One Martini backbone bead per residue (centre of mass of N, CA, C, O) as a GRO file, in nm:
protein
  263
    1MET     BB    1  -3.009  -9.303   2.427
    2VAL     BB    2  -2.881  -9.117   2.185
    3GLU     BB    3  -2.963  -8.791   2.081
    4PHE     BB    4  -3.035  -8.637   1.765
    5SER     BB    5  -3.071  -8.397   1.572
    6LEU     BB    6  -3.214  -8.329   1.274
    7PHE     BB    7  -2.975  -8.180   1.157
    8LYS     BB    8  -2.758  -8.398   1.209
    9ARG     BB    9  -2.903  -8.626   1.057
   10SER     BB   10  -2.916  -8.477   0.784
   11LEU     BB   11  -2.612  -8.438   0.753
   12ALA     BB   12  -2.551  -8.739   0.743
   13GLU     BB   13  -2.718  -8.787   0.484
   14LEU     BB   14  -2.562  -8.599   0.300
   15ILE     BB   15  -2.283  -8.726   0.329
   16GLY     BB   16  -2.358  -9.018   0.262
   17THR     BB   17  -2.464  -8.955  -0.026
   18TYR     BB   18  -2.210  -8.828  -0.133
   19VAL     BB   19  -2.028  -9.074  -0.107
   20LEU     BB   20  -2.192  -9.267  -0.277
   21VAL     BB   21  -2.200  -9.099  -0.546
   22PHE     BB   22  -1.904  -9.040  -0.583
   23LEU     BB   23  -1.789  -9.332  -0.581
   24GLY     BB   24  -1.983  -9.461  -0.783
   25THR     BB   25  -1.973  -9.256  -1.028
   26GLY     BB   26  -1.667  -9.246  -1.036
   27ALA     BB   27  -1.638  -9.542  -1.125
   28VAL     BB   28  -1.785  -9.508  -1.389
   29ALA     BB   29  -1.605  -9.293  -1.517
   30THR     BB   30  -1.344  -9.457  -1.504
   31ALA     BB   31  -1.434  -9.706  -1.664
   32VAL     BB   32  -1.510  -9.561  -1.927
   33LEU     BB   33  -1.236  -9.421  -1.977
   34LEU     BB   34  -1.062  -9.682  -1.982
   35LEU     BB   35  -1.264  -9.814  -2.222
   36GLN     BB   36  -1.225  -9.619  -2.430
   37GLY     BB   37  -1.254  -9.749  -2.766
   38GLN     BB   38  -1.385 -10.003  -2.733
   39ALA     BB   39  -1.502 -10.241  -2.914
   40LEU     BB   40  -1.784 -10.351  -3.021
   41ILE     BB   41  -1.982 -10.607  -3.058
   42PRO     BB   42  -2.115 -10.720  -3.322
   43GLY     BB   43  -2.462 -10.697  -3.270
   44ASN     BB   44  -2.412 -10.606  -2.949
   45GLU     BB   45  -2.597 -10.386  -2.763
   46PHE     BB   46  -2.543 -10.483  -2.465
   47ASN     BB   47  -2.266 -10.381  -2.529
   48VAL     BB   48  -2.096 -10.081  -2.370
   49GLY     BB   49  -1.777 -10.150  -2.281
   50LEU     BB   50  -1.860 -10.328  -2.029
   51ASP     BB   51  -1.756 -10.559  -1.832
   52ILE     BB   52  -1.796 -10.763  -1.563
   53ALA     BB   53  -1.559 -10.639  -1.409
   54ALA     BB   54  -1.665 -10.348  -1.413
   55TRP     BB   55  -1.931 -10.403  -1.268
   56LEU     BB   56  -1.800 -10.511  -1.013
   57ALA     BB   57  -1.645 -10.255  -0.940
   58ILE     BB   58  -1.893 -10.073  -0.920
   59GLY     BB   59  -2.049 -10.237  -0.712
   60LEU     BB   60  -1.829 -10.215  -0.491
   61ALA     BB   61  -1.827  -9.911  -0.466
   62PHE     BB   62  -2.116  -9.885  -0.368
   63GLY     BB   63  -2.119 -10.101  -0.143
   64LEU     BB   64  -1.879  -9.987   0.029
   65ALA     BB   65  -1.997  -9.710   0.075
   66ILE     BB   66  -2.241  -9.809   0.234
   67THR     BB   67  -2.096  -9.966   0.451
   68ALA     BB   68  -1.938  -9.728   0.568
   69MET     BB   69  -2.186  -9.538   0.633
   70ILE     BB   70  -2.326  -9.726   0.832
   71TYR     BB   71  -2.085  -9.726   1.040
   72VAL     BB   72  -2.076  -9.413   1.072
   73PHE     BB   73  -2.421  -9.326   1.071
   74GLY     BB   74  -2.627  -9.535   1.189
   75HIS     BB   75  -2.640  -9.409   1.496
   76ILE     BB   76  -2.772  -9.135   1.387
   77SER     BB   77  -2.974  -9.184   1.105
   78GLY     BB   78  -2.950  -9.492   0.964
   79THR     BB   79  -2.859  -9.473   0.674
   80HIS     BB   80  -3.035  -9.427   0.409
   81ILE     BB   81  -2.941  -9.266   0.141
   82ASN     BB   82  -3.263  -9.300   0.048
   83PRO     BB   83  -3.577  -9.215  -0.038
   84ALA     BB   84  -3.710  -9.498  -0.057
   85VAL     BB   85  -3.645  -9.580   0.233
   86SER     BB   86  -3.780  -9.345   0.379
   87ILE     BB   87  -4.065  -9.391   0.266
   88ALA     BB   88  -4.104  -9.679   0.376
   89LEU     BB   89  -4.067  -9.601   0.679
   90TRP     BB   90  -4.296  -9.395   0.682
   91ALA     BB   91  -4.531  -9.585   0.582
   92THR     BB   92  -4.453  -9.781   0.850
   93LYS     BB   93  -4.408  -9.585   1.102
   94ARG     BB   94  -4.065  -9.517   1.132
   95LEU     BB   95  -4.111  -9.209   1.021
   96PRO     BB   96  -4.138  -8.895   1.038
   97THR     BB   97  -4.234  -8.643   0.836
   98LYS     BB   98  -4.009  -8.435   0.903
   99ASP     BB   99  -3.780  -8.635   0.850
  100LEU     BB  100  -3.839  -8.703   0.559
  101ILE     BB  101  -3.799  -8.422   0.441
  102ALA     BB  102  -3.511  -8.372   0.546
  103TYR     BB  103  -3.377  -8.623   0.422
  104MET     BB  104  -3.444  -8.569   0.122
  105ILE     BB  105  -3.299  -8.304   0.095
  106ALA     BB  106  -3.023  -8.416   0.174
  107GLN     BB  107  -2.996  -8.637  -0.042
  108PHE     BB  108  -3.022  -8.459  -0.299
  109THR     BB  109  -2.793  -8.266  -0.225
  110GLY     BB  110  -2.561  -8.470  -0.201
  111ALA     BB  111  -2.583  -8.578  -0.493
  112ALA     BB  112  -2.533  -8.313  -0.641
  113LEU     BB  113  -2.256  -8.246  -0.520
  114ALA     BB  114  -2.116  -8.501  -0.623
  115SER     BB  115  -2.151  -8.451  -0.931
  116PHE     BB  116  -1.996  -8.181  -0.937
  117SER     BB  117  -1.734  -8.306  -0.830
  118VAL     BB  118  -1.676  -8.493  -1.064
  119TYR     BB  119  -1.644  -8.269  -1.271
  120LEU     BB  120  -1.412  -8.111  -1.128
  121ILE     BB  121  -1.209  -8.361  -1.124
  122TRP     BB  122  -1.243  -8.497  -1.422
  123GLY     BB  123  -1.385  -8.304  -1.600
  124ALA     BB  124  -1.523  -8.264  -1.914
  125ARG     BB  125  -1.494  -8.573  -1.988
  126SER     BB  126  -1.729  -8.672  -1.792
  127LEU     BB  127  -1.972  -8.609  -1.980
  128ALA     BB  128  -1.928  -8.864  -2.165
  129THR     BB  129  -2.027  -9.050  -1.904
  130GLY     BB  130  -2.274  -8.900  -1.754
  131LEU     BB  131  -2.176  -8.902  -1.455
  132GLY     BB  132  -2.313  -9.190  -1.397
  133ALA     BB  133  -2.573  -9.225  -1.525
  134THR     BB  134  -2.888  -9.349  -1.547
  135SER     BB  135  -3.021  -9.595  -1.792
  136MET     BB  136  -3.152  -9.729  -2.050
  137PHE     BB  137  -3.106  -9.999  -2.243
  138ALA     BB  138  -3.097 -10.187  -2.496
  139GLY     BB  139  -3.425 -10.331  -2.520
  140VAL     BB  140  -3.557 -10.146  -2.298
  141SER     BB  141  -3.834 -10.075  -2.140
  142TYR     BB  142  -4.001  -9.876  -1.931
  143TRP     BB  143  -4.143 -10.111  -1.767
  144GLN     BB  144  -3.897 -10.287  -1.729
  145ALA     BB  145  -3.735 -10.079  -1.569
  146ILE     BB  146  -3.927 -10.053  -1.332
  147LEU     BB  147  -3.927 -10.351  -1.250
  148CYS     BB  148  -3.625 -10.379  -1.207
  149GLU     BB  149  -3.602 -10.164  -0.979
  150ALA     BB  150  -3.808 -10.295  -0.789
  151VAL     BB  151  -3.672 -10.568  -0.743
  152ALA     BB  152  -3.393 -10.467  -0.645
  153THR     BB  153  -3.508 -10.292  -0.408
  154PHE     BB  154  -3.640 -10.520  -0.260
  155PHE     BB  155  -3.378 -10.655  -0.174
  156LEU     BB  156  -3.263 -10.416  -0.021
  157MET     BB  157  -3.500 -10.377   0.185
  158LEU     BB  158  -3.484 -10.654   0.311
  159ALA     BB  159  -3.202 -10.616   0.428
  160ILE     BB  160  -3.273 -10.374   0.604
  161MET     BB  161  -3.498 -10.499   0.774
  162GLY     BB  162  -3.332 -10.764   0.875
  163THR     BB  163  -3.054 -10.593   0.985
  164ALA     BB  164  -3.153 -10.286   1.090
  165VAL     BB  165  -3.457 -10.270   1.193
  166ASP     BB  166  -3.447 -10.540   1.327
  167LYS     BB  167  -3.366 -10.599   1.664
  168ARG     BB  168  -3.325 -10.927   1.634
  169SER     BB  169  -3.080 -10.896   1.489
  170PRO     BB  170  -2.767 -10.924   1.430
  171HIS     BB  171  -2.503 -10.750   1.525
  172GLY     BB  172  -2.292 -10.581   1.272
  173TRP     BB  173  -2.416 -10.672   0.964
  174ALA     BB  174  -2.561 -10.458   0.792
  175GLY     BB  175  -2.343 -10.324   0.616
  176LEU     BB  176  -2.246 -10.577   0.465
  177ILE     BB  177  -2.515 -10.686   0.350
  178ILE     BB  178  -2.616 -10.433   0.204
  179GLY     BB  179  -2.367 -10.390   0.026
  180LEU     BB  180  -2.385 -10.668  -0.123
  181VAL     BB  181  -2.661 -10.629  -0.250
  182VAL     BB  182  -2.588 -10.387  -0.421
  183ALA     BB  183  -2.359 -10.518  -0.579
  184MET     BB  184  -2.534 -10.745  -0.705
  185ASP     BB  185  -2.739 -10.569  -0.847
  186ILE     BB  186  -2.534 -10.429  -1.038
  187VAL     BB  187  -2.425 -10.680  -1.181
  188VAL     BB  188  -2.708 -10.775  -1.293
  189ILE     BB  189  -2.856 -10.464  -1.379
  190GLY     BB  190  -2.656 -10.255  -1.503
  191ASN     BB  191  -2.733 -10.336  -1.824
  192ILE     BB  192  -3.041 -10.215  -1.794
  193THR     BB  193  -3.051  -9.940  -1.571
  194GLY     BB  194  -2.784  -9.908  -1.374
  195SER     BB  195  -2.869  -9.953  -1.088
  196SER     BB  196  -2.997  -9.754  -0.861
  197LEU     BB  197  -3.231  -9.774  -0.611
  198ASN     BB  198  -3.210  -9.438  -0.623
  199PRO     BB  199  -3.321  -9.124  -0.673
  200ALA     BB  200  -3.063  -8.962  -0.590
  201ARG     BB  201  -2.851  -9.106  -0.765
  202THR     BB  202  -2.994  -8.996  -1.030
  203PHE     BB  203  -3.029  -8.690  -0.982
  204GLY     BB  204  -2.742  -8.580  -0.974
  205PRO     BB  205  -2.647  -8.639  -1.272
  206TYR     BB  206  -2.886  -8.508  -1.413
  207LEU     BB  207  -2.841  -8.220  -1.315
  208ALA     BB  208  -2.546  -8.181  -1.402
  209ASP     BB  209  -2.578  -8.248  -1.698
  210PHE     BB  210  -2.789  -8.030  -1.766
  211LEU     BB  211  -2.619  -7.773  -1.659
  212LEU     BB  212  -2.336  -7.868  -1.829
  213GLY     BB  213  -2.430  -7.991  -2.127
  214GLY     BB  214  -2.539  -8.261  -2.127
  215ALA     BB  215  -2.746  -8.489  -2.083
  216ASN     BB  216  -3.109  -8.541  -2.126
  217LEU     BB  217  -3.287  -8.764  -1.880
  218TRP     BB  218  -3.566  -8.683  -1.742
  219TRP     BB  219  -3.768  -8.887  -1.885
  220GLN     BB  220  -3.646  -9.129  -1.684
  221PHE     BB  221  -3.694  -9.059  -1.381
  222PRO     BB  222  -3.957  -9.220  -1.304
  223ILE     BB  223  -3.820  -9.495  -1.287
  224TYR     BB  224  -3.636  -9.389  -1.021
  225ILE     BB  225  -3.905  -9.373  -0.845
  226VAL     BB  226  -4.116  -9.596  -0.881
  227GLY     BB  227  -3.946  -9.848  -0.850
  228PRO     BB  228  -3.803  -9.807  -0.570
  229VAL     BB  229  -4.057  -9.738  -0.404
  230ALA     BB  230  -4.217  -9.995  -0.461
  231GLY     BB  231  -4.005 -10.198  -0.361
  232ALA     BB  232  -3.973 -10.086  -0.072
  233LEU     BB  233  -4.266 -10.108   0.019
  234ALA     BB  234  -4.305 -10.411  -0.025
  235ALA     BB  235  -4.080 -10.504   0.170
  236ALA     BB  236  -4.175 -10.365   0.432
  237VAL     BB  237  -4.454 -10.497   0.447
  238LEU     BB  238  -4.375 -10.797   0.420
  239TYR     BB  239  -4.179 -10.810   0.657
  240GLY     BB  240  -4.379 -10.723   0.874
  241TYR     BB  241  -4.558 -10.971   0.838
  242ILE     BB  242  -4.351 -11.208   0.870
  243SER     BB  243  -4.211 -11.094   1.154
  244THR     BB  244  -4.481 -11.143   1.290
  245ALA     BB  245  -4.580 -11.304   1.541
  246ASP     BB  246  -4.850 -11.495   1.615
  247ALA     BB  247  -4.861 -11.437   1.918
  248GLU     BB  248  -4.862 -11.130   1.887
  249LYS     BB  249  -5.125 -11.111   1.724
  250ALA     BB  250  -5.309 -11.249   1.932
  251GLU     BB  251  -5.261 -11.049   2.162
  252LYS     BB  252  -5.362 -10.797   2.009
  253ALA     BB  253  -5.648 -10.905   1.951
  254THR     BB  254  -5.730 -10.926   2.250
  255ILE     BB  255  -5.688 -10.628   2.327
  256ASP     BB  256  -5.878 -10.518   2.073
  257SER     BB  257  -6.120 -10.645   2.170
  258PRO     BB  258  -6.427 -10.651   2.262
  259GLY     BB  259  -6.414 -10.606   2.617
  260ALA     BB  260  -6.114 -10.624   2.715
  261LYS     BB  261  -6.119 -10.382   2.929
  262HIS     BB  262  -6.328 -10.555   3.126
  263VAL     BB  263  -6.140 -10.801   3.231
   0.00000   0.00000   0.00000
């Protein structure tokens, strides 16, 4: 197996996260600008001017960006491009601590660079779109938002564990399946929390908005840390339990039992 240095793997994470956030939030900015001025349905606060077709387009933008980056960088860094995924793999002893730190720095940096790029390319008008920032929508409480992000990220992490992490899975399908799960998550919960599933994806627009004079949404940032990390951890642990064959557990128990070394 070809080994890549931590620097190269981190660089792959930075670029992968940049592509994800740029294409995804860029799609949000474009959709909002295209639909700007569309009258809201009277009395329907759930409608923010984006119809289901727009959410589908945004979901596909994020999903296809992830699919592409998995096929481009999966063999180099694993294409986490998400601190919640990296934390879950670290917690289940699949990622060393030094790698976790380097990956997270790269992921947050890539996301921030992407958001500043959106501003530079779309111009000052992009601030009115929040640079594609995620936030709670009307009628959603703080704890509902956390639960929503946790459940959606749980689905994402299950797909990652079952198609990318588990070496017994069919080869070549991880990028497509993971990308589709992200796209479906966005279509379903986009109008609830913005469907981040990823602390870095939320961090980039928040930082750029704040520094460029846009909205200050930092008070919502814990939603997009606690929810995704909790969901990813739950999925990684549960998948590890379910996917461990009973025969394998029995064999390990025999090896670890008192006196086994003396047999």
